[in-house]
Short mmCIF file of C-alpha atoms in Angstrom, two decimals:
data_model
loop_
_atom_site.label_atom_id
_atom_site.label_comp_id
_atom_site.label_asym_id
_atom_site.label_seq_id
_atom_site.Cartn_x
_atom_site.Cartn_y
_atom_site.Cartn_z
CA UNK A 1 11.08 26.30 -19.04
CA UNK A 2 11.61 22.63 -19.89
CA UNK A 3 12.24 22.55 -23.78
CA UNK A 4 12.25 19.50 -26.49
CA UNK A 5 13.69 20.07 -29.62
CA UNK A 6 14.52 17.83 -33.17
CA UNK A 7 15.90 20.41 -35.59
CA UNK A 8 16.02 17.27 -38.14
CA UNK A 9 13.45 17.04 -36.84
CA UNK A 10 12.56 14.24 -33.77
CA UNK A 11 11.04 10.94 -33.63
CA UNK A 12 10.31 10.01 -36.33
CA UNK A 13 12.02 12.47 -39.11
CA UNK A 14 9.74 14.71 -40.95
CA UNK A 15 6.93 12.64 -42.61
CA UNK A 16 7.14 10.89 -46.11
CA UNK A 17 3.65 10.71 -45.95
CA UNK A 18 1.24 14.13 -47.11
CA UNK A 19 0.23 16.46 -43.94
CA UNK A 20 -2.85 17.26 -45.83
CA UNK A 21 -5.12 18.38 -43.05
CA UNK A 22 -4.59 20.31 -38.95
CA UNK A 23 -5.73 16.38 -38.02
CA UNK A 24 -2.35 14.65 -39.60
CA UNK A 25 -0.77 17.98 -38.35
CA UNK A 26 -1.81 17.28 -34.87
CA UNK A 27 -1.64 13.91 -35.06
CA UNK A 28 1.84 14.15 -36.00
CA UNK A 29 3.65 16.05 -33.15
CA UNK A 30 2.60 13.28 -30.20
CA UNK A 31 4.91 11.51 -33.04
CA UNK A 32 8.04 13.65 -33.06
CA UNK A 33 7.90 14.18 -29.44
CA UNK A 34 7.37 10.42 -28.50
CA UNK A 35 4.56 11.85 -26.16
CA UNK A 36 1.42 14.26 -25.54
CA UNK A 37 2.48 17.89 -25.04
CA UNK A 38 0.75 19.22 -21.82
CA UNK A 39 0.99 23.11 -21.00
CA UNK A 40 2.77 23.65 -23.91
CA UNK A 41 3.53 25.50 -26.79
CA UNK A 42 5.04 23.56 -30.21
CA UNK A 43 6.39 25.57 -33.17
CA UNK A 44 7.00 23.63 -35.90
CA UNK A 45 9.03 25.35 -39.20
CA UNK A 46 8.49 24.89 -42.84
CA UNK A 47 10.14 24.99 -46.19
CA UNK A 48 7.79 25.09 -48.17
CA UNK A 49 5.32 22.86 -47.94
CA UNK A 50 7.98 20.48 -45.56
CA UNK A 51 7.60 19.77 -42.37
CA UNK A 52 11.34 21.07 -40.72
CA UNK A 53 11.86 21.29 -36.78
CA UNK A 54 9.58 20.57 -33.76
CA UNK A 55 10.07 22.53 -30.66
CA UNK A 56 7.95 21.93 -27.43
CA UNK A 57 8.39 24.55 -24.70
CA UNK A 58 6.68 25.39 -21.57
CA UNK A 59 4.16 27.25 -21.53
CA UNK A 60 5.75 30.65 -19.79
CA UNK A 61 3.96 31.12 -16.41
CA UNK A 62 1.69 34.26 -15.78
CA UNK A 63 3.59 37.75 -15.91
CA UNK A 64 6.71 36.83 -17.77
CA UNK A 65 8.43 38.86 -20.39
CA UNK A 66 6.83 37.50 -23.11
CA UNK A 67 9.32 39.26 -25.83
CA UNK A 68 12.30 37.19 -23.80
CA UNK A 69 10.21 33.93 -24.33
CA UNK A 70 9.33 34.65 -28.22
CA UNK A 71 13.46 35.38 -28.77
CA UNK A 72 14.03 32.66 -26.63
CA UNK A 73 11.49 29.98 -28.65
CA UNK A 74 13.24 31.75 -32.33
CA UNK A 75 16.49 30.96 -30.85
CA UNK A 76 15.76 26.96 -30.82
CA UNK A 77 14.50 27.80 -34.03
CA UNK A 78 17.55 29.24 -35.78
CA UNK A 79 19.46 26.10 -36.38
CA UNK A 80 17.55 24.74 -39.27
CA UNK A 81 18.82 27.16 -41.77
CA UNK A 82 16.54 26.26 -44.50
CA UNK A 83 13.21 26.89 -42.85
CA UNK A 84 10.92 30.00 -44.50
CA UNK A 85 7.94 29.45 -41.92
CA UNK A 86 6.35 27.89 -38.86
CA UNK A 87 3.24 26.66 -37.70
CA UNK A 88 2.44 27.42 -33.57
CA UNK A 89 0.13 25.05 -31.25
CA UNK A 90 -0.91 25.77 -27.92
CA UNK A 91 -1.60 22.34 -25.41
CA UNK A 92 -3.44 23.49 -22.14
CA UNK A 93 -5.82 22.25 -20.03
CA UNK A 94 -8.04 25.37 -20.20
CA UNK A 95 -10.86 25.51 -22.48
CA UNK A 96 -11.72 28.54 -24.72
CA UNK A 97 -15.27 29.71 -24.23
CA UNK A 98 -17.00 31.03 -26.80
CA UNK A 99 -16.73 34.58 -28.05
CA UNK A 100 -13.73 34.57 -25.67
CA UNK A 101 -10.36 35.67 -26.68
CA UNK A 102 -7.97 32.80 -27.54
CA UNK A 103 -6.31 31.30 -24.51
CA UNK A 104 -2.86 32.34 -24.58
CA UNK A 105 -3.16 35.07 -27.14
CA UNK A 106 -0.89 37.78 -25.70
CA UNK A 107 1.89 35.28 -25.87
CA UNK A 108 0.91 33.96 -29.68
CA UNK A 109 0.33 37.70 -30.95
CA UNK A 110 4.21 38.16 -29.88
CA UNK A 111 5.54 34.70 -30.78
CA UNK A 112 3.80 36.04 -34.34
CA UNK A 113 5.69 39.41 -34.54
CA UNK A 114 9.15 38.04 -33.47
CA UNK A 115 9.05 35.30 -35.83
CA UNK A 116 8.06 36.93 -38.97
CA UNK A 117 10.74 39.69 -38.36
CA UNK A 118 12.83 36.93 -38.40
CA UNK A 119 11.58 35.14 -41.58
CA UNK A 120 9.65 32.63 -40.31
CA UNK A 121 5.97 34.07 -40.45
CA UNK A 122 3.73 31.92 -38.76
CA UNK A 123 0.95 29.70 -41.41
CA UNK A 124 -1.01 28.69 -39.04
CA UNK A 125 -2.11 27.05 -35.89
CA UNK A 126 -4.18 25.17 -33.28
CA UNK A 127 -5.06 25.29 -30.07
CA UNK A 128 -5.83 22.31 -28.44
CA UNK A 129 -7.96 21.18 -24.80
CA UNK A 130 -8.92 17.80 -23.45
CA UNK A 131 -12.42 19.16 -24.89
CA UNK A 132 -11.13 19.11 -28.85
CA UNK A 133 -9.21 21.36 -30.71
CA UNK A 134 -9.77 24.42 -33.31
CA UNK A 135 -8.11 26.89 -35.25
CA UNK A 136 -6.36 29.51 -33.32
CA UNK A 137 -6.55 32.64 -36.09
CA UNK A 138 -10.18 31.62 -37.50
CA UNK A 139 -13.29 33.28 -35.66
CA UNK A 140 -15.57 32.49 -38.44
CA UNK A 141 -18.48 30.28 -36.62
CA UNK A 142 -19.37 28.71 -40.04
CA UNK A 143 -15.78 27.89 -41.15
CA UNK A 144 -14.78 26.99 -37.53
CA UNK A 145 -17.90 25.86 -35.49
CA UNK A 146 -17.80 26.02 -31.88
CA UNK A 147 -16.69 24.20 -29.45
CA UNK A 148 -14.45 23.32 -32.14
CA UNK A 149 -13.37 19.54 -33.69
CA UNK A 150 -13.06 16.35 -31.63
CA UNK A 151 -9.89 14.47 -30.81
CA UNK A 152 -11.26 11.90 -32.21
CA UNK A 153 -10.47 13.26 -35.74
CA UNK A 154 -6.76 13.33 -34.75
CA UNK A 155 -6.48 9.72 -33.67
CA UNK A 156 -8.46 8.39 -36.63
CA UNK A 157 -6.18 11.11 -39.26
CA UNK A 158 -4.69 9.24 -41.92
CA UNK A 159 -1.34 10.38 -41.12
CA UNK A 160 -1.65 8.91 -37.57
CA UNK A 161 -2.42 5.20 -38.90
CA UNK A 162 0.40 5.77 -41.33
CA UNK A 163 2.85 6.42 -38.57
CA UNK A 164 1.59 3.77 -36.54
CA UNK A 165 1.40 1.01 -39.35
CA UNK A 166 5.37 2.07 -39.46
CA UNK A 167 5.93 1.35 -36.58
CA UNK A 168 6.12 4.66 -34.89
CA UNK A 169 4.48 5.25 -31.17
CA UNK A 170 4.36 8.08 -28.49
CA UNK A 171 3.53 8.26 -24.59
CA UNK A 172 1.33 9.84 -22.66
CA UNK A 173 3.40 12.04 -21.11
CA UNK A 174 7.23 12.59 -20.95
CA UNK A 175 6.86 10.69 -17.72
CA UNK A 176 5.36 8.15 -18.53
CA UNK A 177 7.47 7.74 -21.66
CA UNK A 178 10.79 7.59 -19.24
CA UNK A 179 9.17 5.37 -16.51
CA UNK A 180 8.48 3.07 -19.08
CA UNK A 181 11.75 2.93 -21.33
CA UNK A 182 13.79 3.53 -17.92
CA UNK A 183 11.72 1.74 -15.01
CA UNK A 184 14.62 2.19 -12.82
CA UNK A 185 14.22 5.74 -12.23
CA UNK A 186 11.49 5.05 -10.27
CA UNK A 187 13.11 2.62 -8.29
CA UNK A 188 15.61 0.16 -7.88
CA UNK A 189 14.42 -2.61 -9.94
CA UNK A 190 14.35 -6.14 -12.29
CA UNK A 191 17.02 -7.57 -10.44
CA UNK A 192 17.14 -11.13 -8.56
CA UNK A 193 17.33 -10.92 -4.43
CA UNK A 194 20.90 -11.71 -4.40
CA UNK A 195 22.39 -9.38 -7.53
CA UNK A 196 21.66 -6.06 -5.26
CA UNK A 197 23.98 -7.17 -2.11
CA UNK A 198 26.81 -8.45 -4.25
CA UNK A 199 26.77 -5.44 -6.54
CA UNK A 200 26.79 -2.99 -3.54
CA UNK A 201 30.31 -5.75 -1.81
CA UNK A 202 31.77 -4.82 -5.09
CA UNK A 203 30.97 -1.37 -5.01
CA UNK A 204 32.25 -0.78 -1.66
CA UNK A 205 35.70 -3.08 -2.35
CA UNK A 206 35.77 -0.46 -5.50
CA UNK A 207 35.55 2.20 -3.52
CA UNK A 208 38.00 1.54 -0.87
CA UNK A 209 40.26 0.64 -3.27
CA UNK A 210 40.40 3.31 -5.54
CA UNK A 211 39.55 6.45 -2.58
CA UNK A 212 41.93 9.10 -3.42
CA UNK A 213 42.96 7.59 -6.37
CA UNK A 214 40.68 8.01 -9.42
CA UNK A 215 42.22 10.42 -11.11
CA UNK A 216 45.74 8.75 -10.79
CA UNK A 217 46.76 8.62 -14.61
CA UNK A 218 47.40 4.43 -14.47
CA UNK A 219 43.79 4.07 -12.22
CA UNK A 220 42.17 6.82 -14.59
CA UNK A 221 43.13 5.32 -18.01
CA UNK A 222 42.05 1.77 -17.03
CA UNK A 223 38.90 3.13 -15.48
CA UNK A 224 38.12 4.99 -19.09
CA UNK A 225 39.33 1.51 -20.46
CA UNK A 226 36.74 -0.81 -18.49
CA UNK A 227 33.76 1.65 -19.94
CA UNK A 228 34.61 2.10 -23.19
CA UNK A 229 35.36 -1.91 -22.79
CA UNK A 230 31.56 -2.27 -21.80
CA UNK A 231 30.35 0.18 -24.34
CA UNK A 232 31.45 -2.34 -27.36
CA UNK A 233 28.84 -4.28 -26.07
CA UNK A 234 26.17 -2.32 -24.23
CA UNK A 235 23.34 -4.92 -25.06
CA UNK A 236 25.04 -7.59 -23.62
CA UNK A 237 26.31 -6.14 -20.33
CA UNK A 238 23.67 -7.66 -17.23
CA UNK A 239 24.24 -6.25 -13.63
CA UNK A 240 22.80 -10.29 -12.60
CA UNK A 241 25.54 -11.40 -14.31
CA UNK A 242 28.51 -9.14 -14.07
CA UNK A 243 27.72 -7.69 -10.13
CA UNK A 244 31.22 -7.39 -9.67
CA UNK A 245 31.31 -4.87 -12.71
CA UNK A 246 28.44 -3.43 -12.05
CA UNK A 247 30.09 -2.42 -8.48
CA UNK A 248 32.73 -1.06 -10.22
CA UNK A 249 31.03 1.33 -12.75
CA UNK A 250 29.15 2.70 -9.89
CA UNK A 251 31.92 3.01 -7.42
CA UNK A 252 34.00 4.81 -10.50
CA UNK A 253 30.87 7.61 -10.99
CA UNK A 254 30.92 8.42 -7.23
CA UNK A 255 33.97 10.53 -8.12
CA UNK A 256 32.98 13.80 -10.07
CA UNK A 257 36.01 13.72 -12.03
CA UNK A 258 35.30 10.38 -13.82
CA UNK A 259 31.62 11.15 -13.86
CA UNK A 260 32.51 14.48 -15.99
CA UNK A 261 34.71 12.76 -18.32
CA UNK A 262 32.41 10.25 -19.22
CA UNK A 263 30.02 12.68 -20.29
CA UNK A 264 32.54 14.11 -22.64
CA UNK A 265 34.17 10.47 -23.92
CA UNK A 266 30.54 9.33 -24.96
CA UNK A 267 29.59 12.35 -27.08
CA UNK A 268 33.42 12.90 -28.57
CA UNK A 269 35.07 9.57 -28.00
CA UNK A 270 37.73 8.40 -25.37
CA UNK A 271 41.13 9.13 -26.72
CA UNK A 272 39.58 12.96 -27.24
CA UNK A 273 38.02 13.08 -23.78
CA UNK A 274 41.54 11.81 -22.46
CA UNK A 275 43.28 14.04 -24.16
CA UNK A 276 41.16 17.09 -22.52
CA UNK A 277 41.31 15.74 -19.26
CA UNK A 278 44.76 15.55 -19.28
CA UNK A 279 44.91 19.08 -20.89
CA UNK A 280 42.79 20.91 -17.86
CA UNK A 281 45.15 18.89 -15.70
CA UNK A 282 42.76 16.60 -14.16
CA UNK A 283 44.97 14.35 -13.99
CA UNK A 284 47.63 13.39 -11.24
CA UNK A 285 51.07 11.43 -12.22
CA UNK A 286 50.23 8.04 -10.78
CA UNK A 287 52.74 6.63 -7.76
CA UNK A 288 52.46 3.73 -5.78
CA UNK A 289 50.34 3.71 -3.03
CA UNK A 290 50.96 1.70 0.36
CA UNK A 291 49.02 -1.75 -0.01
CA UNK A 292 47.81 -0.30 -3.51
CA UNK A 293 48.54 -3.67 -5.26
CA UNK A 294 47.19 -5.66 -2.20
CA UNK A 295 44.93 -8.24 -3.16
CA UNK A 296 41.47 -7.68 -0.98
CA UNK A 297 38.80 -10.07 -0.66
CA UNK A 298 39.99 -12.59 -3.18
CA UNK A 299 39.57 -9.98 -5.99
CA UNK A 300 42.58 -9.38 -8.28
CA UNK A 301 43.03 -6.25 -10.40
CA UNK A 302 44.01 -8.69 -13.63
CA UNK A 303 46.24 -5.76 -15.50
CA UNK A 304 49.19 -3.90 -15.04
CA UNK A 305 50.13 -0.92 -16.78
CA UNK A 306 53.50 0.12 -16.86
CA UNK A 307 56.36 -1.11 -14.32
CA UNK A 308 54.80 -0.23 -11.11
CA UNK A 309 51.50 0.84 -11.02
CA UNK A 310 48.67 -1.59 -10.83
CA UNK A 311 45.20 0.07 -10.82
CA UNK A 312 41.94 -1.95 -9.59
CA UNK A 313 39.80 -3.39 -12.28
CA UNK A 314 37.44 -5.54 -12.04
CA UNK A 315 38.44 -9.44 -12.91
CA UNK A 316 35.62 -10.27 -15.66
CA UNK A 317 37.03 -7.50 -18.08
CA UNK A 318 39.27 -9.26 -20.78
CA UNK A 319 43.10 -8.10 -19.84
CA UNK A 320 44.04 -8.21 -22.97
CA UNK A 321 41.17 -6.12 -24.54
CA UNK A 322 42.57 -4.23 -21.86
CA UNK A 323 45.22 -3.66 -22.49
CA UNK A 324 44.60 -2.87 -26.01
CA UNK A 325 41.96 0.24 -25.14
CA UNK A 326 44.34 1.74 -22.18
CA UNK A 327 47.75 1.46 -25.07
CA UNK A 328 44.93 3.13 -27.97
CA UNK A 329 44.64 5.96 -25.43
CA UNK A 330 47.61 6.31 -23.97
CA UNK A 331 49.38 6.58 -27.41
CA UNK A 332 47.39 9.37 -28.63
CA UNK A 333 48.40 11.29 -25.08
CA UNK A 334 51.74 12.31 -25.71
CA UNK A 335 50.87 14.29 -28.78
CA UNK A 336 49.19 16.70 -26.55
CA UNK A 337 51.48 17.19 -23.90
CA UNK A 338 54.02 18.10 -26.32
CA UNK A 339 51.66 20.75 -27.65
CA UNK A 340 50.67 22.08 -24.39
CA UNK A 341 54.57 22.12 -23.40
CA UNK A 342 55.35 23.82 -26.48
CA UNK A 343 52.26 26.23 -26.75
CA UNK A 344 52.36 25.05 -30.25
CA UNK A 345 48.91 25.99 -31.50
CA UNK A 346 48.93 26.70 -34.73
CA UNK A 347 47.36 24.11 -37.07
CA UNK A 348 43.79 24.94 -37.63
CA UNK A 349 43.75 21.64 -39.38
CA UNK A 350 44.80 19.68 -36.03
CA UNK A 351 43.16 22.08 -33.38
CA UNK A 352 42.50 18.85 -32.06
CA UNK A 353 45.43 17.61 -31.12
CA UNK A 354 46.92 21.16 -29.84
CA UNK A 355 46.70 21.39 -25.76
CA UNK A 356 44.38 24.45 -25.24
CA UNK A 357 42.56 23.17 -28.13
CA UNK A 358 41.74 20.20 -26.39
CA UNK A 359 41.37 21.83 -22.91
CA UNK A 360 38.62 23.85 -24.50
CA UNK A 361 36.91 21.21 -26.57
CA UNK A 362 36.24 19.34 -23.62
CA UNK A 363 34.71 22.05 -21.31
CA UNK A 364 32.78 23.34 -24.45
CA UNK A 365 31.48 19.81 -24.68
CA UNK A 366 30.37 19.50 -20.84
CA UNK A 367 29.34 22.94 -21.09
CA UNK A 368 27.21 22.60 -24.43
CA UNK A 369 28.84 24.95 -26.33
CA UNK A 370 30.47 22.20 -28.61
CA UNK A 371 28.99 22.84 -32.53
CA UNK A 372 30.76 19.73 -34.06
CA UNK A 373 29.55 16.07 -34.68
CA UNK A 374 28.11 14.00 -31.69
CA UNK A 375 29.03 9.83 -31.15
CA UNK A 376 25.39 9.60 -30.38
CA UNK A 377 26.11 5.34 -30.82
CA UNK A 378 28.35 5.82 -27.95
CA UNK A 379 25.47 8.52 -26.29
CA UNK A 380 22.99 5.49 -26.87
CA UNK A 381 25.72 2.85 -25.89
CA UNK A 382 26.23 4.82 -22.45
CA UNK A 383 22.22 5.27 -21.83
CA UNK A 384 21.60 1.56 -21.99
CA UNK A 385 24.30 0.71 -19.68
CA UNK A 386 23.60 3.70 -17.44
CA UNK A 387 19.57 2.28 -17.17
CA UNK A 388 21.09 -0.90 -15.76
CA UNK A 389 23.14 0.41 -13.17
CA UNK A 390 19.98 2.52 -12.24
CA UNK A 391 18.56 -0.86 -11.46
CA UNK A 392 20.81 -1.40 -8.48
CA UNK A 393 22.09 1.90 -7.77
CA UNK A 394 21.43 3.61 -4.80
CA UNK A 395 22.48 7.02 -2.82
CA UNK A 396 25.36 9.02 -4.25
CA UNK A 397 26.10 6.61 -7.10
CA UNK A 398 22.31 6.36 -8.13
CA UNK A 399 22.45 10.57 -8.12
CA UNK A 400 25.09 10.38 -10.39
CA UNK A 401 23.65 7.50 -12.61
CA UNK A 402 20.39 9.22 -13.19
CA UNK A 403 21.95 13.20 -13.66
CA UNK A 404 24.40 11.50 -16.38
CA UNK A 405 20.78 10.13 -18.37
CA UNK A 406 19.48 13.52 -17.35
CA UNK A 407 22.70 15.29 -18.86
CA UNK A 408 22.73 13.09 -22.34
CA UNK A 409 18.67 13.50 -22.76
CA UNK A 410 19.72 17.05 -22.64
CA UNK A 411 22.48 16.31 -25.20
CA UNK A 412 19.69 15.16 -27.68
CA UNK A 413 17.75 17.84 -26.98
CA UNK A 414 14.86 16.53 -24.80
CA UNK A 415 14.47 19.10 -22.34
CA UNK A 416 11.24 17.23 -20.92
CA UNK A 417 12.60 13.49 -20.36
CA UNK A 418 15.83 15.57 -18.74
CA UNK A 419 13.87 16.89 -15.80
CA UNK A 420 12.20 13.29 -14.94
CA UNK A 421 15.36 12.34 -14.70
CA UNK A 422 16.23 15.08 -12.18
CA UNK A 423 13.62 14.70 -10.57
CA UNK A 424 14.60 10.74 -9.71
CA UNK A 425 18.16 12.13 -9.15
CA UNK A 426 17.11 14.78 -6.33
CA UNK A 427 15.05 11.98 -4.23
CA UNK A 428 17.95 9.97 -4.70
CA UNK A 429 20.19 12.55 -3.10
CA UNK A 430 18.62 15.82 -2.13
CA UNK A 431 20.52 18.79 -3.60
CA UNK A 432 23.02 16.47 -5.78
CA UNK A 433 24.92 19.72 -7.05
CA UNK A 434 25.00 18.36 -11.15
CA UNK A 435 21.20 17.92 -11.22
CA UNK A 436 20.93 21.59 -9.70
CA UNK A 437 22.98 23.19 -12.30
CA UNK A 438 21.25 21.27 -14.82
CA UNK A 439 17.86 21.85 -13.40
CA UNK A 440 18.25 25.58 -13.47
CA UNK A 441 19.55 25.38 -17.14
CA UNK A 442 16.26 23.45 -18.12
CA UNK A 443 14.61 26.19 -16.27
CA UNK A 444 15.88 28.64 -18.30
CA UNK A 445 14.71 26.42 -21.79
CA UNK A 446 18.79 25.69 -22.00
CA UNK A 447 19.61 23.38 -24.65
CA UNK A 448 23.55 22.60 -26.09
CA UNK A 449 24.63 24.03 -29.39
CA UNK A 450 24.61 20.97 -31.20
CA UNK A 451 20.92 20.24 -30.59
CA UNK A 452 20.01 23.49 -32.39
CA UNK A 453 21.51 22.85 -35.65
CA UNK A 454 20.24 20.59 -38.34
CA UNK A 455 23.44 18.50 -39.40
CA UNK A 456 24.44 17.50 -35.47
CA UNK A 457 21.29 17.24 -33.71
CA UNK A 458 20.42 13.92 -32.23
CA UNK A 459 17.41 11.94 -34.28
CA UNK A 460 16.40 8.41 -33.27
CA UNK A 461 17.45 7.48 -36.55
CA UNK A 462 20.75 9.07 -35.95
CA UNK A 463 21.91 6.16 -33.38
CA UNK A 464 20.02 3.90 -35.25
CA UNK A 465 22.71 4.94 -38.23
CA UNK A 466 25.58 5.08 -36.88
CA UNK A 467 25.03 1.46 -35.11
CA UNK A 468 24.55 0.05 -38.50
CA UNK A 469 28.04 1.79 -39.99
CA UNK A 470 29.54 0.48 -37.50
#
């Protein structure tokens, strides 16, 4: 059960504008969603006479429990505390005949029970066919006249030009709406005929290089230092420009362990991310390897860090700004081994900072149990460079590319876009193990803690926000 959720809520936030009829209702979800529900069921919750979270779910396939998908849907549903009702509509392709029962009904009827014992009593709602749509609780022929009101009425709803004179827009599908913000994960594209064979030399060199050696603490804090170097500027960064860089991003997501932690340093920063990592002991006390300094192919690493160790970077990162990010995270590392040496734990106030503290922050944040505040300018930051690299990725790197968008559309919440992604990731490499996890916890309509409450779910306004505060 693929799931889509914007507890504040989506794309755009709940309407300025009056919802004064089920046309600017309906005409308002394709909205929040940022495309056309298909086979699917969207509650929406009210205060009042607001407009509060929008959920899209699957529709649940023939002979499920249909009480474990209603507690499932109110689950979703729990995070915006302030909501006192919902509103249900039901997308499908098949069309409801007259004097027949309501497609779907079984499955409404207990969605109904569940959520009023819950306190949010469902107001209304809609079902809706390629053949028009009607009200899914009225059976009165001269209030509601079969077959029921065209879509027409929804497109030309006042609402609908409102949010379209403002600029807002939706897809046809979830799809279509990745394949057209993200060509790449259809295939490798947008690149010139000679960007593709020098990003895949540098790749390789990168690879070589670094084998056995990525989570070396010198090789793994430069590594976190070259992304977070890239991140400052995620508009500007151009695989036809910077191939060499673009060979080493990829090469660097090839091994899990960087993959994971990159994950967890977009949503809750690098110097926390480190500072977990080296907490769960991912990392390895760095010593120097035969012919690790070695200069191959005319490439130079261009930074040292510390007396001995010299990890592989590539040359067109700035050494100094370097330098800089590797000493910002290094300095905050020492903190936390004390506290893990010490099993000093005790400072609510600093949990933070305290080894197992950290440890556990950064599995809960992989794991999507974390409940605090999201970077999601560094989430957006990572996306945009992470579509690029799609562009020329290919095989186990391109897997890991297109899981990681996978993993952060599942971080805001969009259950739907997540699976193209997976989808792109498992032709890439058949059975990548992330995208199976991840595919089997959209399955079950997973979404992370943080996407289910109000005050840290992900908005499109939210990166828009936090770009301009910055």
């Amino acid at each position: 059960m693929t799931s889509s959720i914007s507890p504040a809520p989506g794309s755009p936030t709940s309407p300025p504008f009056a919802v004064t009829s089920p046309a600017d209702m309906l005409s308002y979800i394709p909205h929040a969603l940022g495309f056309m529900p298909e086979e699917s069921l969207v509650v929406l919750t009210t205060s009042g006479r607001k407009l509060g979270a929008t959920l899209r779910v699957d529709l649940p396939p023939d002979g499920s429990d249909l009480l474990v998908f209603a507690q499932g849907v109110l689950s979703f549903l729990q995070g915006d505390a302030g909501a006192d009702g919902s509103l249900v509509v039901v997308y499908a392709r098949q069309e409801w005949a007259r004097g027949a029962p309501a497609p779907r009904a079984p499955m409404v009827l207990k969605l109904e029970a569940v959520l009023g014992a819950a306190g949010l009593p469902v107001g209304g709602g809609w079902f809706v066919s390629a053949g028009g749509w009607r009200d899914y609780f009225c059976m009165d022929a001269d209030c509601c006249p079969w077959p029921g009101q065209p879509l027409d009425a929804v497109v030309d709803s006042a609402l609908n030009a409102e949010l379209i004179f403002g600029g807002s827009a939706f897809h046809p599908s979830a799809p279509e709406a990745v394949f057209r913000e993200a060509p790449a994960v259809v295939a490798r594209s947008g690149t010139s005929a000679t960007t593709i064979p020098a990003v895949e030399d540098a790749q390789a060199h990168y690879a070589a290089c670094c084998a056995g050696h990525w989570t070396d603490e010198a090789q793994f804090h430069a590594t976190s230092a070259v992304w977070d170097a890239v991140l400052q500027d995620a508009g500007g960064f151009r695989v036809n420009v910077e191939p060499d860089l673009a060979g080493f991003l990829l090469a660097s997501v090839e091994s899990r362990t960087i993959r994971d932690f990159l994950l967890a340093s977009a949503c809750a920063g690098s110097v926390t991310a480190l500072e977990g990592a080296t907490a769960c002991c991912l990392l390895e006390q760095s010593e120097e390897p035969d012919g690790f300094q070695e200069r191959a192919g005319g490439r130079e690493t261009g930074l040292t860090i510390g007396a001995s160790v010299t990890p592989w970077v590539p040359e067109v990162v700035m050494p100094g700004e370097l330098r800089t990010a590797v000493g910002a995270a290094e300095a905050a590392l020492p903190v936390a081994i004390c506290r893990i040496a010490s099993g000093d734990n005790r400072d609510p106030s600093r949990r933070e900072d305290a080894g197992e503290d950290a440890a556990q922050l950064y599995a809960d944040v992989l794991a999507g149990r974390f409940t605090g505040k999201i970077d999601w300018r560094r989430v957006d930051s990572m996306t945009l460079v992470l579509g690029g690299l799609a562009s020329v990725a290919e095989g186990e790197s391109r897997a890991a590319v297109l899981t990681m968008c996978a993993w952060f559309e599942y971080a805001r919440g969009r259950g739907s876009r997540a699976a193209v992604f997976l989808d792109a990731a498992e032709q890439a490499v058949p059975g990548y193990r992330l995208a199976r996890l991840l595919q089997e916890l959209l399955r079950r309509g997973g979404l992370p803690a943080w996407a289910r409450i109000r005050s840290t779910a992900w908005t499109a306004e939210a990166g828009r926000t936090s770009r301009r505060a910055a």
